[in-house]
PDB file of C-alpha atoms in Angstrom:
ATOM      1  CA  UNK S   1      82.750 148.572 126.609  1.00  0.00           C
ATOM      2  CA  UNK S   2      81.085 146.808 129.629  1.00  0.00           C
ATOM      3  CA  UNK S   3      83.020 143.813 131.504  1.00  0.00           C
ATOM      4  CA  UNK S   4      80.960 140.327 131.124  1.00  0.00           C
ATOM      5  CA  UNK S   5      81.226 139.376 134.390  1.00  0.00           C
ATOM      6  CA  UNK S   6      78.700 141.997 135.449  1.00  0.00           C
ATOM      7  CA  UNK S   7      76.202 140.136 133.294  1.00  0.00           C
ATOM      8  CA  UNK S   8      76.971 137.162 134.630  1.00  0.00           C
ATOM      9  CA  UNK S   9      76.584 137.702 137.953  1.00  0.00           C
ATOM     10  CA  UNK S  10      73.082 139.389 137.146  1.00  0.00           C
ATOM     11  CA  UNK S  11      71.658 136.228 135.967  1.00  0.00           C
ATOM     12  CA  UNK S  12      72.794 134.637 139.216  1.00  0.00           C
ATOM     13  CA  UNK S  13      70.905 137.535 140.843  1.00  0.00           C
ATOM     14  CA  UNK S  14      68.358 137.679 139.088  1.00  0.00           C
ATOM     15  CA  UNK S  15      67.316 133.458 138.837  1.00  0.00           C
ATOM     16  CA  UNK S  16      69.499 132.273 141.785  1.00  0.00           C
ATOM     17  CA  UNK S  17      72.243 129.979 141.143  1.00  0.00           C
ATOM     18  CA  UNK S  18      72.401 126.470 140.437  1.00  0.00           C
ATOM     19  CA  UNK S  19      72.520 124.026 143.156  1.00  0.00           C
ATOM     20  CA  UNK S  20      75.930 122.836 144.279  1.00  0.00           C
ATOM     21  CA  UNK S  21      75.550 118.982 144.028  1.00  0.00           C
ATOM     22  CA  UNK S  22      72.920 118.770 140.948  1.00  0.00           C
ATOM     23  CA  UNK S  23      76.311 118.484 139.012  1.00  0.00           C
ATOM     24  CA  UNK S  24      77.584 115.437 141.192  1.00  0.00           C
ATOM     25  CA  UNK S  25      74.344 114.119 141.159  1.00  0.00           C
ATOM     26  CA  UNK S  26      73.968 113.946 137.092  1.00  0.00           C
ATOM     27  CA  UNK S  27      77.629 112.766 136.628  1.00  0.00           C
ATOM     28  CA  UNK S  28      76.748 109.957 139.141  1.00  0.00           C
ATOM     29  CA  UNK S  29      73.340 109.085 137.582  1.00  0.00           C
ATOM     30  CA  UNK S  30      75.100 109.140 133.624  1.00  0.00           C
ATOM     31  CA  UNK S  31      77.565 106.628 134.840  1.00  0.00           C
ATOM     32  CA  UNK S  32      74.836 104.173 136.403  1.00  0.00           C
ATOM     33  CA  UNK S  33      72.939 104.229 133.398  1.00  0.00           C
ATOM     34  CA  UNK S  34      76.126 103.371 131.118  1.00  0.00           C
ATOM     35  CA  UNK S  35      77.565 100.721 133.510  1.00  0.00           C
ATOM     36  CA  UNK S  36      73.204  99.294 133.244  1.00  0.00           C
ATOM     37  CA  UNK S  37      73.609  99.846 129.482  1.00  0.00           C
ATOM     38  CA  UNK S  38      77.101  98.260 129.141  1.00  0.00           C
ATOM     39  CA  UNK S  39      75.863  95.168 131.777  1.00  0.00           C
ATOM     40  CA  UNK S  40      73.165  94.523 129.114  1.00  0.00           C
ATOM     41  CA  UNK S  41      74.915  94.525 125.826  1.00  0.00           C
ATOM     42  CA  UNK S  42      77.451  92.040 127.451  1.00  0.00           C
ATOM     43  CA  UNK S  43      74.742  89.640 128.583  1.00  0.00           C
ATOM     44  CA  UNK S  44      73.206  89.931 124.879  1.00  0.00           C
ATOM     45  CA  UNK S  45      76.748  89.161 123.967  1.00  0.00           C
ATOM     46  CA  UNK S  46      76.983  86.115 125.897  1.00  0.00           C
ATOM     47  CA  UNK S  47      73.445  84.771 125.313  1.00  0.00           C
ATOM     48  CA  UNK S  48      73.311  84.750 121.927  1.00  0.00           C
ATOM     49  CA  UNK S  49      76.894  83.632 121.628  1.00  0.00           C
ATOM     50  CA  UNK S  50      76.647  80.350 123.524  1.00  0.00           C
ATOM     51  CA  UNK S  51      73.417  78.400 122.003  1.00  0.00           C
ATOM     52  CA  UNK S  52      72.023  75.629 123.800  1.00  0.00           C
ATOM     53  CA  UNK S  53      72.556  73.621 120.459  1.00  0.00           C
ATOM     54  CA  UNK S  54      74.682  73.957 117.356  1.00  0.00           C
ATOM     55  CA  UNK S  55      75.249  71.834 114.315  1.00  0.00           C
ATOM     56  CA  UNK S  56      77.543  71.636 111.627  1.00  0.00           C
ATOM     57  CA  UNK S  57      77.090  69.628 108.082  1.00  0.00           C
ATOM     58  CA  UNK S  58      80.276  67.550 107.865  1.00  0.00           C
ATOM     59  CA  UNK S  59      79.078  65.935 104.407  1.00  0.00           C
ATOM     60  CA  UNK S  60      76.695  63.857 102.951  1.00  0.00           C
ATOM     61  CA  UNK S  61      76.405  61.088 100.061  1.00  0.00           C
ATOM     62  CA  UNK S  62      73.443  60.529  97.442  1.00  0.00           C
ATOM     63  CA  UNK S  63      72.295  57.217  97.948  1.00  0.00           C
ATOM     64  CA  UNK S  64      70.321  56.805  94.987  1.00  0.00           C
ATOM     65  CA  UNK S  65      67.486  58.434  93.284  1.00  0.00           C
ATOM     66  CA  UNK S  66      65.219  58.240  96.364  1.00  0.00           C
ATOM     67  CA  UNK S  67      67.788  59.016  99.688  1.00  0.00           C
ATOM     68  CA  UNK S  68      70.897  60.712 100.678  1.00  0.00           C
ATOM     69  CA  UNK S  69      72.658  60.331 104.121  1.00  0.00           C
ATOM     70  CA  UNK S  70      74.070  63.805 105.849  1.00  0.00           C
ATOM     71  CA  UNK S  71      76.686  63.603 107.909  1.00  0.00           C
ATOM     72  CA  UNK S  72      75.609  66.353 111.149  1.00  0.00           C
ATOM     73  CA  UNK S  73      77.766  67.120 114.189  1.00  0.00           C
ATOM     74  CA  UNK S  74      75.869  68.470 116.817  1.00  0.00           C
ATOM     75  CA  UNK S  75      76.782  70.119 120.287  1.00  0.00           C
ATOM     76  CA  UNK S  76      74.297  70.231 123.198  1.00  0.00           C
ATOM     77  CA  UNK S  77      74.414  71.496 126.463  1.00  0.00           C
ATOM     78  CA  UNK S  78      73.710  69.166 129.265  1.00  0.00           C
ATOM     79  CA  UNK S  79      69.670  68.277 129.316  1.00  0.00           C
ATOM     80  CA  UNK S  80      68.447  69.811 126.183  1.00  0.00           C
ATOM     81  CA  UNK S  81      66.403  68.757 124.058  1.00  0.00           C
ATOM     82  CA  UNK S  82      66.665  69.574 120.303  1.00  0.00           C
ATOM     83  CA  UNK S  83      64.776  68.805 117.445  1.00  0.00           C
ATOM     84  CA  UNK S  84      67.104  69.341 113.735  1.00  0.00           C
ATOM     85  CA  UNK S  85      65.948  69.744 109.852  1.00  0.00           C
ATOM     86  CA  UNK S  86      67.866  68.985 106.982  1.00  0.00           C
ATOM     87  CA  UNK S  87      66.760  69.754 103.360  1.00  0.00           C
ATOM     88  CA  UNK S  88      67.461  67.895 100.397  1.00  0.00           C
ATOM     89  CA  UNK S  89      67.648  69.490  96.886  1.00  0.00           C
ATOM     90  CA  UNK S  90      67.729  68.337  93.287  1.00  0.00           C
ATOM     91  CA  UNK S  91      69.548  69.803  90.439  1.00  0.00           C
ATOM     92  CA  UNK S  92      67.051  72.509  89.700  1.00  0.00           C
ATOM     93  CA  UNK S  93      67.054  73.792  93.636  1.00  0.00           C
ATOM     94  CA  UNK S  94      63.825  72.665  94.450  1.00  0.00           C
ATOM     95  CA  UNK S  95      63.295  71.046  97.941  1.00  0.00           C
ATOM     96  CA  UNK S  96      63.097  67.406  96.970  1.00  0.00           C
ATOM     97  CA  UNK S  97      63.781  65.921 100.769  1.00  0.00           C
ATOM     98  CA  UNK S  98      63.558  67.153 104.412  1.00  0.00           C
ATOM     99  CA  UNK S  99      63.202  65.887 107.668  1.00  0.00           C
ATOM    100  CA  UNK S 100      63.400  66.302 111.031  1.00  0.00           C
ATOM    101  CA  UNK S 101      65.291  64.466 113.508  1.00  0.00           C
ATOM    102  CA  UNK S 102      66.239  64.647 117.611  1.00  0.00           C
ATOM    103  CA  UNK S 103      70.091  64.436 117.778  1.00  0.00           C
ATOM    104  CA  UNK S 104      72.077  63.477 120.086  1.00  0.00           C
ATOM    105  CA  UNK S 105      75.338  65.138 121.023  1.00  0.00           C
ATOM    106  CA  UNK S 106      78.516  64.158 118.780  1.00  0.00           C
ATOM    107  CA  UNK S 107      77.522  62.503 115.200  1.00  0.00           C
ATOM    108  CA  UNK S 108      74.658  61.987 113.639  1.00  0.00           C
ATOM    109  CA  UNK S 109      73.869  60.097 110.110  1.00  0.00           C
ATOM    110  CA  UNK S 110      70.466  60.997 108.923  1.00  0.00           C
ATOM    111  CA  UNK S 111      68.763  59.542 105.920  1.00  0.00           C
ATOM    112  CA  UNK S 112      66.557  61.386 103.955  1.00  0.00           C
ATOM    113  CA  UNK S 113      63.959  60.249 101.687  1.00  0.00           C
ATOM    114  CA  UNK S 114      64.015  62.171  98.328  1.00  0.00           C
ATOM    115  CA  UNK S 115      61.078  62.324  95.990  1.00  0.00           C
ATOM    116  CA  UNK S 116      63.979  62.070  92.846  1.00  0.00           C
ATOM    117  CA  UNK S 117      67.560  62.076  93.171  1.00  0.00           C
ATOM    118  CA  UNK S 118      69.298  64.915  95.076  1.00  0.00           C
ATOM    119  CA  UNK S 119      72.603  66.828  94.317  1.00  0.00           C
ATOM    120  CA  UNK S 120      72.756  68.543  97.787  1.00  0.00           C
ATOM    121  CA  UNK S 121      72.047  68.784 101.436  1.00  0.00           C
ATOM    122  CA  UNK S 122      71.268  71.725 103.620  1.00  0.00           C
ATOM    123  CA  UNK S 123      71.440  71.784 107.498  1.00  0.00           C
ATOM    124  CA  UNK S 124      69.135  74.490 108.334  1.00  0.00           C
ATOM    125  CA  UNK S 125      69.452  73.980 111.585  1.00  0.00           C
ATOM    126  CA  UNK S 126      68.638  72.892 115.627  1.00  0.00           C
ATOM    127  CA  UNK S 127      66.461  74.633 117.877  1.00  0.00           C
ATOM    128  CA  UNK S 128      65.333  74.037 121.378  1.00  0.00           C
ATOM    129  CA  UNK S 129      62.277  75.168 122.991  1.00  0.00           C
ATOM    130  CA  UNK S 130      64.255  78.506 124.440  1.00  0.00           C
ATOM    131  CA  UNK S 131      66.208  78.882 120.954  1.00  0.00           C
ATOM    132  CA  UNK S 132      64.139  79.481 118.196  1.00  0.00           C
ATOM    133  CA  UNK S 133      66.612  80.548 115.746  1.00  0.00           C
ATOM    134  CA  UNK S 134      67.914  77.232 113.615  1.00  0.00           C
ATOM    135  CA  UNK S 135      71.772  77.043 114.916  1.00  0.00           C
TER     136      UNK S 135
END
């Protein structure tokens, strides 16, 4: 039975070894591209974690048969502009009511016209002209 080592050290003789600091070198460039990686995922993180505007249905009351008031608290960062929808529905879910509205920071009472009397309200949302998605 032959020794492995031999066979080893043919290879090395026969296609030269490998260079001393390509070893270094790839640890070094692995751990760039992770920190880059990890430096991007926490940036996602924080950008889509603090909106330039969010809003929160506190209630609402039915009017009558043609409005309903929603009760909206929305926060803003400082010079934003935002533009908010809420939906009104009737018994049957069908949209009976929406509008649009610019709030302003704190609360806001919205009235919305209904085409027949409406049994719920739906905040879909505030955007801003950087945040598309309705927050």
């Amino acid at each position: 039975m032959t020794d492995p080592a031999p066979a080893v050290s043919d290879l090395t003789d026969r296609y030269g070894a490998p260079a001393p600091w390509r070893r270094p070198v790839l640890i070094a460039a692995v751990a760039a591209l992770a920190v880059v990686f990890l430096a991007w995922v926490a940036w996602v993180a924080w950008a889509h974690g603090t909106p330039a505007a969010e809003s929160e249905l506190v209630g609402y009351e039915v009017r009558d048969d043609s409005s309903a008031v929603a009760h909206i608290d929305v926060q803003l960062e400082d010079d934003v502009t935002a533009s908010c929808r809420v939906r009104a529905f009737a018994e049957d879910h069908t949209t009976v009511g929406e509008v649009s509205f610019t709030p302003t920071p704190g609360r806001n009472d919205v009235e919305v016209r209904t085409e027949r009397r409406a049994t719920s309200i739906d905040l879909v949302g505030c955007t801003t002209p950087d945040q598309q998605r309705p927050r």
